[in-house]
Structures are given as structure tokens and as C-alpha cells.
Amino acid sequence: MGVAGSWSVETQADGAPARPGGDLATTTDAHAARPGQDTRPVPSPRTPPADDRSPGHAGVVSARRAFALVTLSLGVLALLRTPAAVHAGEGMPPGRTRDTVLAVARPLDRVTRPLGLDRPGERLAALFGHDRADSHSELATAASREASATGSGPGGTISGGAPTAPAPVPPRIPTAGDPLRVLVTGDSLTESLGPRIVNTAPRTVRATTDTRFGTGLVRPDFFDWASHAHDQLDQEDPEAVVVALGANDGQGITLPAGAVLPAGSAGWLDEYRRRALVLLRIWTDGGTRRVYWTSLPPARSDRLDGFFRQLNGAVADAARQVPGARFLDLAPALSDHGRYSDYLRDPAGHTVQARTRDGVHLTLDGARLAAAPILAALAADFSLESPIPRQAG
């Protein structure tokens, strides 16, 4: 009898081997019927069905059953690891693939988290040294120190004021020969905003862009902005930093000790303010550099828009405590009198599509609307020599 993975040879009743594909009822003349022999047709061998096979075929699995098993396994894995799927999608560049992944992963994540289905995956990750807690990130650690210095407990309300800091160093006046070094950085919101600033800035500005998709302040285990900010200062040596960050931060914060601060809660907001303070102090570098942290734009989703408003308030409060930092509210440029709208009027009076299909990100025209107040702030602070853009469009 054949065994899976090897050839088998079936024999006839008299011991003669059958030809490959041959039928025992249609043998050659060498096996012609003898006198007195029963010449009725002999049934050809039949392969037993999958659930009727002998022990020798126990290792054989039908393609349909294998497909069902793989599909079921992937489904269970998706339910247990929806947070990972969400963050994988958020880390993708905008496009159809990202939209599809997030359209599936985000609803699953909202269902599985309250049921605790993500806990086995987190425990397994912790077992292999990939604990989700932010105990090893510079941002979370520095924010914890900030909480201790201001007299607030984990997730508690800030009770102390910001420490006294020196006034920022007066900015120099850039020239075309020695332009202002500007770094535009943040999450996917900078994908269109950065190039727009680079292409429309006056000749007295040399701007570069550093976009980190899917990042934010609530998950420094995924990407640690504090550590990265130090690297940016070392590598780029910017005199001014323009920040657009927070589009992915409408989710809970896990503190180093393991406590979880639900999104939208008072403790969550205080922790976010502390993390923004940490970053602003790194980027301003003791007041020697200027930071312009732009507001999150109004979102089409009411739920997301509510988170964005809270985060804007937290960052604005943090910026007031750091010399050299400034919060830029872009809502007047990116909304219809404070309300979300896909289409807006530009300064020339033309109606343009300012937002992409997801109701969050900016189109090229939307980025042009956002870049104008940013460049105006730079021009006012640094007395930029030429207001004429380097390029149009």
C-alpha cells in the first residue's frame, strides 16, 4: 500500500504488477483468461475518501481542509494581535493598502480590547522580551521624571508649575548666502506639508523634511520621539523645527509601571502634556533653537476630532512653558470657520480640495494653505530677507 510522499505499486490477484494507470479488468494478452476462470470484470481500485482512509494515509490533508485550517489560524491570530495590525497599518504610507488594513484592523481592535482578547498576545510578546510597556523608552522615562518634579502621581493632575528657564537666544537674521536651517518633522501629516514648505520658502530658508509614518507620543515603544529628536539635532543642526505630530495619538497610554490611561481621560491628557514638554525642551535646546508645533487639523470624524482638540490644548499648554517654543493654530487656515470641510477657499478666492479621503490628511492644496501661516511665523521671528517664494505651486 502506498504511503504519502512515496510511489506505490499495486499488484493483481496473481501477483503481476499492473501498468501505471492500468485497469485490472483490461489486462494484456499475457494475462488472458484461462479455462474455467471467472471472467467477470474486476472493479478497479478506488482511493478511499479523506475521512475513510487507512492509517497509512493519516498524514494526507486535503487542499480544502488545509486552506480552512490556515484561514482559521490567521483569523484567530488577527483577533489576538489587532493592536499590532493597527500599528502596522498606521506605519504605512497613505494609499489603498493602508486604508484597507486600517479599515479591517481598527474595528476589530475596538471590539477585541474591551473583551481582553489582546491580552494573550501581549503576554506572549512580553515572554519574548517585546513587552508593550514603555519602561525602556526615553520619552516615557523623562515624562515620569517630569511627573515627579511637578508633584503629580501616575496619571494624576499636574500640581506644580514649570521650572524657571532662561529667555530664548535672540534669532539671527538669515541671508541667501547663509539661509535659515529649518527642519519639518512629524508623522504622516508632514508628507505633503514638508515638501510644500521646502518648495515655497523664501531663498533665505533652507528646509528639510523628516517624516515618520504611524508614530506619535502615546506609543514610544513603537517609535521613541525623544531619542529621535536628539539624533535630529546632531545630524541636521536646525535653527528652527516645525512639528506636525499627533494624528495617531487618539489611543490609550501605557505607563512604565503598567497602568493604562484611557484615551480622553484627565490622566491621559496630563501625561501627553508632559511628553510634549519633554520633546519641546529637547528641540529648543535651552532656548537656542525655535520650535513651531502646529495644531492637528479638524477631523471629519467627530470622535477623532474630539481627541485632536484635547491634544491641541495639551501641546499649546506645554509650549507656553518652554522658552523658544510656539504653538501655531492652523484651524483658521484648514477649516470653514472652525468646522471641518473637504473644500476650502484659498487666499485668491479659489475653492480647492484641502483634505484627502480619510478626513485627516492634507492634499497638496491643503498643505499650501497650512504652509502660509507657518512661513509667516518664521518670517516674523527671523526677519527673513525675501518674502518671494523660491518656487510656485
Short mmCIF file of C-alpha atoms in Angstrom, two decimals:
data_model
loop_
_atom_site.label_atom_id
_atom_site.label_comp_id
_atom_site.label_asym_id
_atom_site.label_seq_id
_atom_site.Cartn_x
_atom_site.Cartn_y
_atom_site.Cartn_z
CA MET A 1 0.00 0.00 0.00
CA GLY A 2 1.33 3.45 -0.84
CA VAL A 3 2.49 5.91 1.78
CA ALA A 4 2.23 9.67 1.38
CA GLY A 5 5.34 11.05 -0.26
CA SER A 6 6.42 7.74 -1.91
CA TRP A 7 5.46 5.79 -5.02
CA SER A 8 3.34 2.67 -4.58
CA VAL A 9 2.91 -0.36 -6.84
CA GLU A 10 -0.45 -2.12 -6.85
CA THR A 11 -0.48 -5.82 -7.83
CA GLN A 12 -3.12 -8.02 -9.36
CA ALA A 13 -4.59 -11.05 -7.67
CA ASP A 14 -1.97 -13.38 -9.25
CA GLY A 15 0.94 -11.17 -8.12
CA ALA A 16 1.65 -9.48 -11.50
CA PRO A 17 2.14 -5.75 -11.31
CA ALA A 18 -0.43 -3.53 -13.00
CA ARG A 19 0.68 -0.91 -15.52
CA PRO A 20 0.66 2.69 -14.37
CA GLY A 21 -2.87 3.93 -14.81
CA GLY A 22 -3.98 0.49 -15.95
CA ASP A 23 -7.23 -1.18 -15.02
CA LEU A 24 -7.17 -4.72 -13.64
CA ALA A 25 -10.19 -5.53 -15.84
CA THR A 26 -8.30 -4.69 -19.05
CA THR A 27 -5.05 -6.59 -18.80
CA THR A 28 -2.86 -7.51 -21.75
CA ASP A 29 -2.97 -10.81 -23.63
CA ALA A 30 -0.27 -12.18 -21.37
CA HIS A 31 -2.93 -12.43 -18.73
CA ALA A 32 -5.76 -13.79 -20.91
CA ALA A 33 -8.46 -15.76 -19.16
CA ARG A 34 -7.74 -19.49 -18.62
CA PRO A 35 -10.36 -22.22 -18.95
CA GLY A 36 -12.72 -22.24 -16.03
CA GLN A 37 -11.55 -18.83 -14.80
CA ASP A 38 -14.13 -16.25 -13.78
CA THR A 39 -14.03 -13.57 -16.45
CA ARG A 40 -16.38 -11.08 -14.86
CA PRO A 41 -14.93 -7.58 -14.71
CA VAL A 42 -12.84 -6.88 -11.66
CA PRO A 43 -13.54 -3.49 -10.07
CA SER A 44 -10.64 -1.08 -10.32
CA PRO A 45 -9.01 0.13 -7.09
CA ARG A 46 -10.68 3.14 -5.54
CA THR A 47 -8.93 5.81 -3.49
CA PRO A 48 -10.76 5.98 -0.18
CA PRO A 49 -12.26 9.34 0.79
CA ALA A 50 -10.28 11.58 3.11
CA ASP A 51 -12.26 10.59 6.21
CA ASP A 52 -12.26 6.89 5.26
CA ARG A 53 -8.57 6.40 4.66
CA SER A 54 -6.48 3.77 6.32
CA PRO A 55 -3.80 4.65 8.89
CA GLY A 56 -1.23 4.73 6.11
CA HIS A 57 -2.91 7.86 4.71
CA ALA A 58 -3.30 9.61 8.06
CA GLY A 59 -0.72 12.26 7.10
CA VAL A 60 -2.55 13.29 3.95
CA VAL A 61 -4.65 16.50 4.29
CA SER A 62 -6.89 17.71 1.51
CA ALA A 63 -6.17 21.10 -0.01
CA ARG A 64 -9.59 22.35 1.07
CA ARG A 65 -9.04 21.29 4.67
CA ALA A 66 -5.54 22.82 4.70
CA PHE A 67 -6.92 26.11 3.36
CA ALA A 68 -9.64 26.14 6.01
CA LEU A 69 -7.09 25.44 8.74
CA VAL A 70 -4.78 28.24 7.59
CA THR A 71 -7.70 30.68 7.29
CA LEU A 72 -8.91 29.82 10.78
CA SER A 73 -5.41 30.23 12.21
CA LEU A 74 -4.98 33.62 10.58
CA GLY A 75 -8.39 34.69 11.84
CA VAL A 76 -7.52 33.75 15.42
CA LEU A 77 -4.14 35.49 15.09
CA ALA A 78 -5.84 38.62 13.77
CA LEU A 79 -8.19 38.70 16.77
CA LEU A 80 -5.35 38.24 19.24
CA ARG A 81 -2.97 40.72 17.62
CA THR A 82 -5.21 43.53 16.38
CA PRO A 83 -3.08 46.25 18.10
CA ALA A 84 -0.08 45.10 16.09
CA ALA A 85 -2.16 45.15 12.91
CA VAL A 86 -3.36 48.69 13.63
CA HIS A 87 0.16 49.98 14.18
CA ALA A 88 1.47 48.16 11.14
CA GLY A 89 -1.21 49.90 9.08
CA GLU A 90 -0.52 53.29 10.66
CA GLY A 91 3.12 52.92 9.74
CA MET A 92 2.32 52.52 6.05
CA PRO A 93 2.40 55.45 3.63
CA PRO A 94 -1.06 56.81 2.72
CA GLY A 95 -2.70 54.75 -0.01
CA ARG A 96 -5.14 51.96 -0.76
CA THR A 97 -3.17 49.30 1.14
CA ARG A 98 -3.02 51.41 4.30
CA ASP A 99 -6.73 52.26 4.03
CA THR A 100 -7.65 48.59 3.63
CA VAL A 101 -5.53 47.38 6.55
CA LEU A 102 -6.85 50.06 8.90
CA ALA A 103 -10.45 49.60 7.73
CA VAL A 104 -10.26 46.00 8.95
CA ALA A 105 -7.89 46.31 11.92
CA ARG A 106 -9.36 49.35 13.68
CA PRO A 107 -12.94 47.98 14.08
CA LEU A 108 -11.51 44.65 15.25
CA ASP A 109 -9.29 46.44 17.75
CA ARG A 110 -12.25 48.37 19.18
CA VAL A 111 -14.08 45.08 19.74
CA THR A 112 -11.25 42.86 20.99
CA ARG A 113 -9.73 45.29 23.53
CA PRO A 114 -12.80 45.52 25.81
CA LEU A 115 -13.11 41.71 25.66
CA GLY A 116 -9.47 41.27 26.64
CA LEU A 117 -8.65 39.23 23.53
CA ASP A 118 -5.42 41.17 23.06
CA ARG A 119 -4.01 40.07 26.42
CA PRO A 120 -2.68 36.66 25.33
CA GLY A 121 -0.77 38.33 22.51
CA GLU A 122 0.70 40.92 24.89
CA ARG A 123 1.74 38.22 27.37
CA LEU A 124 3.37 36.24 24.57
CA ALA A 125 5.20 39.36 23.40
CA ALA A 126 6.39 40.02 26.95
CA LEU A 127 7.62 36.43 27.19
CA PHE A 128 9.90 37.04 24.22
CA GLY A 129 11.12 40.38 25.52
CA HIS A 130 8.77 42.59 23.48
CA ASP A 131 6.73 43.96 26.36
CA ARG A 132 4.39 46.74 25.32
CA ALA A 133 5.05 48.77 28.43
CA ASP A 134 7.16 51.87 27.76
CA SER A 135 9.69 51.26 30.55
CA HIS A 136 12.71 51.43 28.23
CA SER A 137 11.78 54.49 26.18
CA GLU A 138 13.47 57.82 26.83
CA LEU A 139 10.22 59.71 26.29
CA ALA A 140 8.21 57.75 28.87
CA THR A 141 11.05 57.78 31.39
CA ALA A 142 11.58 61.53 31.07
CA ALA A 143 7.82 62.15 31.36
CA SER A 144 7.79 60.11 34.58
CA ARG A 145 10.55 62.31 35.97
CA GLU A 146 8.53 65.34 34.93
CA ALA A 147 5.54 63.98 36.84
CA SER A 148 7.67 63.60 39.97
CA ALA A 149 9.16 67.08 39.61
CA THR A 150 5.74 68.73 39.26
CA GLY A 151 4.20 66.77 42.11
CA SER A 152 1.72 64.66 40.17
CA GLY A 153 1.28 60.93 40.54
CA PRO A 154 0.93 58.42 37.70
CA GLY A 155 -1.86 59.74 35.54
CA GLY A 156 -2.65 62.47 38.06
CA THR A 157 -3.20 66.17 37.60
CA ILE A 158 -0.15 68.41 37.39
CA SER A 159 0.04 70.45 40.60
CA GLY A 160 3.30 72.37 40.18
CA GLY A 161 4.48 74.95 37.71
CA ALA A 162 7.19 74.65 35.10
CA PRO A 163 10.73 75.32 36.30
CA THR A 164 12.18 78.74 35.56
CA ALA A 165 14.14 78.79 32.31
CA PRO A 166 16.27 81.45 30.61
CA ALA A 167 14.82 83.52 27.80
CA PRO A 168 15.46 82.17 24.30
CA VAL A 169 18.51 83.32 22.40
CA PRO A 170 17.58 86.16 20.00
CA PRO A 171 17.34 84.81 16.46
CA ARG A 172 19.81 85.90 13.83
CA ILE A 173 18.83 87.43 10.50
CA PRO A 174 19.35 84.84 7.73
CA THR A 175 20.54 85.74 4.25
CA ALA A 176 20.51 83.99 0.91
CA GLY A 177 24.17 83.15 1.43
CA ASP A 178 23.57 81.86 4.95
CA PRO A 179 19.94 80.68 4.97
CA LEU A 180 17.89 79.68 8.00
CA ARG A 181 18.10 75.92 8.65
CA VAL A 182 14.55 74.62 9.13
CA LEU A 183 13.56 71.02 9.89
CA VAL A 184 9.95 69.98 9.21
CA THR A 185 9.22 66.78 11.11
CA GLY A 186 6.42 64.65 12.49
CA ASP A 187 4.05 61.90 11.39
CA SER A 188 2.28 61.42 8.07
CA LEU A 189 0.83 64.95 8.28
CA THR A 190 4.24 66.21 7.16
CA GLU A 191 4.27 64.09 3.99
CA SER A 192 2.65 66.87 1.98
CA LEU A 193 3.34 69.79 4.35
CA GLY A 194 7.11 69.32 4.39
CA PRO A 195 7.66 69.44 0.62
CA ARG A 196 5.26 72.37 0.34
CA ILE A 197 7.34 74.39 2.83
CA VAL A 198 10.56 73.31 1.14
CA ASN A 199 9.29 74.41 -2.28
CA THR A 200 7.64 77.70 -1.27
CA ALA A 201 10.02 79.05 1.37
CA PRO A 202 11.97 82.20 0.51
CA ARG A 203 15.60 81.96 -0.56
CA THR A 204 16.73 82.84 2.94
CA VAL A 205 15.37 79.48 4.19
CA ARG A 206 16.82 76.01 3.61
CA ALA A 207 14.21 73.48 4.75
CA THR A 208 14.40 69.70 5.01
CA THR A 209 11.73 67.13 5.91
CA ASP A 210 11.81 64.10 8.20
CA THR A 211 8.53 62.16 8.09
CA ARG A 212 7.91 59.19 10.39
CA PHE A 213 4.71 57.40 9.41
CA GLY A 214 2.45 55.96 12.09
CA THR A 215 4.31 57.49 15.03
CA GLY A 216 3.26 59.63 17.97
CA LEU A 217 3.71 60.24 21.68
CA VAL A 218 1.43 57.55 23.11
CA ARG A 219 3.49 54.59 21.86
CA PRO A 220 7.21 55.32 22.35
CA ASP A 221 7.76 51.55 22.38
CA PHE A 222 6.80 51.69 18.70
CA PHE A 223 8.91 54.80 17.99
CA ASP A 224 10.71 56.92 20.59
CA TRP A 225 10.50 60.55 19.53
CA ALA A 226 12.69 61.76 22.39
CA SER A 227 15.62 59.64 21.28
CA HIS A 228 14.99 60.56 17.65
CA ALA A 229 14.85 64.29 18.47
CA HIS A 230 18.39 64.13 19.87
CA ASP A 231 19.53 62.44 16.66
CA GLN A 232 17.86 65.13 14.56
CA LEU A 233 19.72 67.90 16.39
CA ASP A 234 23.02 66.09 15.95
CA GLN A 235 22.51 65.29 12.27
CA GLU A 236 20.56 68.30 10.96
CA ASP A 237 21.55 71.08 13.40
CA PRO A 238 18.33 73.01 12.68
CA GLU A 239 17.80 76.56 13.90
CA ALA A 240 14.03 76.11 13.72
CA VAL A 241 11.88 72.98 13.93
CA VAL A 242 8.34 72.79 12.53
CA VAL A 243 6.35 69.93 14.07
CA ALA A 244 3.13 68.28 12.84
CA LEU A 245 2.50 65.31 15.12
CA GLY A 246 -0.32 63.50 16.91
CA ALA A 247 -2.64 62.15 14.21
CA ASN A 248 -2.14 58.61 15.56
CA ASP A 249 -2.42 59.51 19.25
CA GLY A 250 -6.15 59.02 19.86
CA GLN A 251 -5.48 55.86 21.91
CA GLY A 252 -4.63 54.89 25.47
CA ILE A 253 -1.21 55.37 27.07
CA THR A 254 0.56 52.55 28.92
CA LEU A 255 2.81 53.92 31.66
CA PRO A 256 6.16 52.30 32.53
CA ALA A 257 4.64 50.72 35.66
CA GLY A 258 1.92 49.10 33.55
CA ALA A 259 -1.03 51.38 34.33
CA VAL A 260 -3.19 52.22 31.32
CA LEU A 261 -4.58 55.73 30.85
CA PRO A 262 -7.71 55.59 28.66
CA ALA A 263 -7.78 57.97 25.70
CA GLY A 264 -9.59 61.17 26.57
CA SER A 265 -9.17 60.84 30.34
CA ALA A 266 -7.66 63.59 32.51
CA GLY A 267 -4.63 61.45 33.34
CA TRP A 268 -4.09 60.67 29.66
CA LEU A 269 -4.13 64.38 28.83
CA ASP A 270 -1.68 65.26 31.61
CA GLU A 271 0.71 62.52 30.52
CA TYR A 272 0.52 63.74 26.92
CA ARG A 273 1.33 67.30 28.09
CA ARG A 274 4.36 66.00 29.95
CA ARG A 275 5.60 64.11 26.90
CA ALA A 276 5.14 67.19 24.72
CA LEU A 277 7.16 69.17 27.30
CA VAL A 278 9.99 66.64 27.08
CA LEU A 279 10.14 66.91 23.30
CA LEU A 280 9.89 70.69 23.24
CA ARG A 281 12.80 71.00 25.67
CA ILE A 282 14.92 68.71 23.53
CA TRP A 283 14.18 70.54 20.30
CA THR A 284 14.54 74.07 21.74
CA ASP A 285 17.88 73.03 23.27
CA GLY A 286 17.84 75.51 26.11
CA GLY A 287 16.27 78.27 24.02
CA THR A 288 18.97 78.20 21.32
CA ARG A 289 16.54 76.91 18.70
CA ARG A 290 12.93 77.80 17.83
CA VAL A 291 10.12 75.23 17.66
CA TYR A 292 6.76 75.73 15.92
CA TRP A 293 4.37 72.93 16.88
CA THR A 294 1.36 73.09 14.57
CA SER A 295 -2.15 72.15 15.63
CA LEU A 296 -3.83 68.97 14.46
CA PRO A 297 -6.34 69.91 11.76
CA PRO A 298 -10.09 69.48 12.34
CA ALA A 299 -11.07 65.89 11.52
CA ARG A 300 -14.16 64.63 9.71
CA SER A 301 -14.78 62.02 12.44
CA ASP A 302 -16.39 63.62 15.50
CA ARG A 303 -14.67 61.10 17.79
CA LEU A 304 -11.25 61.75 16.29
CA ASP A 305 -11.86 65.49 16.21
CA GLY A 306 -12.60 65.40 19.94
CA PHE A 307 -9.24 63.72 20.63
CA PHE A 308 -7.47 66.21 18.37
CA ARG A 309 -8.93 69.17 20.25
CA GLN A 310 -7.74 67.71 23.56
CA LEU A 311 -4.25 67.06 22.21
CA ASN A 312 -4.04 70.57 20.75
CA GLY A 313 -4.85 72.00 24.15
CA ALA A 314 -2.21 69.88 25.86
CA VAL A 315 0.52 70.84 23.39
CA ALA A 316 -0.45 74.53 23.49
CA ASP A 317 -0.14 74.45 27.29
CA ALA A 318 3.25 72.73 27.08
CA ALA A 319 4.54 75.25 24.53
CA ARG A 320 3.71 78.15 26.87
CA GLN A 321 6.10 76.65 29.44
CA VAL A 322 9.13 76.25 27.14
CA PRO A 323 11.17 79.29 26.05
CA GLY A 324 11.64 79.25 22.30
CA ALA A 325 8.53 77.11 21.67
CA ARG A 326 5.40 78.31 19.94
CA PHE A 327 2.07 76.62 19.22
CA LEU A 328 0.60 77.51 15.82
CA ASP A 329 -3.17 77.09 15.48
CA LEU A 330 -3.85 76.19 11.84
CA ALA A 331 -7.62 75.81 12.26
CA PRO A 332 -8.37 79.21 10.64
CA ALA A 333 -6.50 78.09 7.51
CA LEU A 334 -7.76 74.48 7.47
CA SER A 335 -11.43 74.80 8.40
CA ASP A 336 -14.63 76.56 7.47
CA HIS A 337 -14.95 78.87 10.48
CA GLY A 338 -13.77 76.07 12.77
CA ARG A 339 -15.82 73.32 11.08
CA TYR A 340 -14.37 70.50 9.04
CA SER A 341 -14.74 70.80 5.25
CA ASP A 342 -13.21 68.87 2.37
CA TYR A 343 -13.16 72.03 0.27
CA LEU A 344 -11.85 75.44 1.33
CA ARG A 345 -11.13 78.79 -0.27
CA ASP A 346 -7.51 79.81 -0.79
CA PRO A 347 -6.31 83.42 -0.39
CA ALA A 348 -7.02 84.05 -4.08
CA GLY A 349 -10.68 83.11 -3.59
CA HIS A 350 -10.48 79.76 -5.42
CA THR A 351 -12.22 76.71 -3.98
CA VAL A 352 -9.73 73.87 -3.56
CA GLN A 353 -9.91 70.35 -2.17
CA ALA A 354 -7.89 70.62 1.04
CA ARG A 355 -8.35 67.17 2.60
CA THR A 356 -7.84 63.58 1.47
CA ARG A 357 -10.45 60.82 1.58
CA ASP A 358 -9.60 59.81 5.16
CA GLY A 359 -10.77 63.16 6.52
CA VAL A 360 -7.48 63.84 8.30
CA HIS A 361 -4.54 64.31 5.93
CA LEU A 362 -3.90 67.27 3.67
CA THR A 363 -3.89 67.38 -0.10
CA LEU A 364 -1.21 69.41 -1.86
CA ASP A 365 -3.60 72.38 -1.90
CA GLY A 366 -4.37 71.82 1.78
CA ALA A 367 -0.66 71.74 2.55
CA ARG A 368 -0.27 75.05 0.70
CA LEU A 369 -2.94 76.57 2.96
CA ALA A 370 -1.18 75.21 6.07
CA ALA A 371 2.29 76.31 4.96
CA ALA A 372 1.33 80.00 4.65
CA PRO A 373 0.90 80.77 8.40
CA ILE A 374 3.98 78.69 9.23
CA LEU A 375 6.15 80.66 6.82
CA ALA A 376 4.61 83.89 8.13
CA ALA A 377 5.63 82.96 11.68
CA LEU A 378 9.19 82.19 10.55
CA ALA A 379 9.36 85.47 8.63
CA ALA A 380 8.19 87.45 11.67
CA ASP A 381 10.60 85.82 14.13
CA PHE A 382 13.68 85.77 11.89
CA SER A 383 13.11 88.93 9.81
CA LEU A 384 13.51 86.89 6.65
CA GLU A 385 15.14 88.90 3.89
CA SER A 386 12.94 87.91 0.94
CA PRO A 387 9.20 87.20 1.02
CA ILE A 388 9.31 85.94 -2.58
CA PRO A 389 8.87 82.15 -2.79
CA ARG A 390 11.63 80.14 -4.39
CA GLN A 391 9.07 78.16 -6.42
CA ALA A 392 5.40 78.38 -7.16
CA GLY A 393 2.89 75.53 -6.95
#
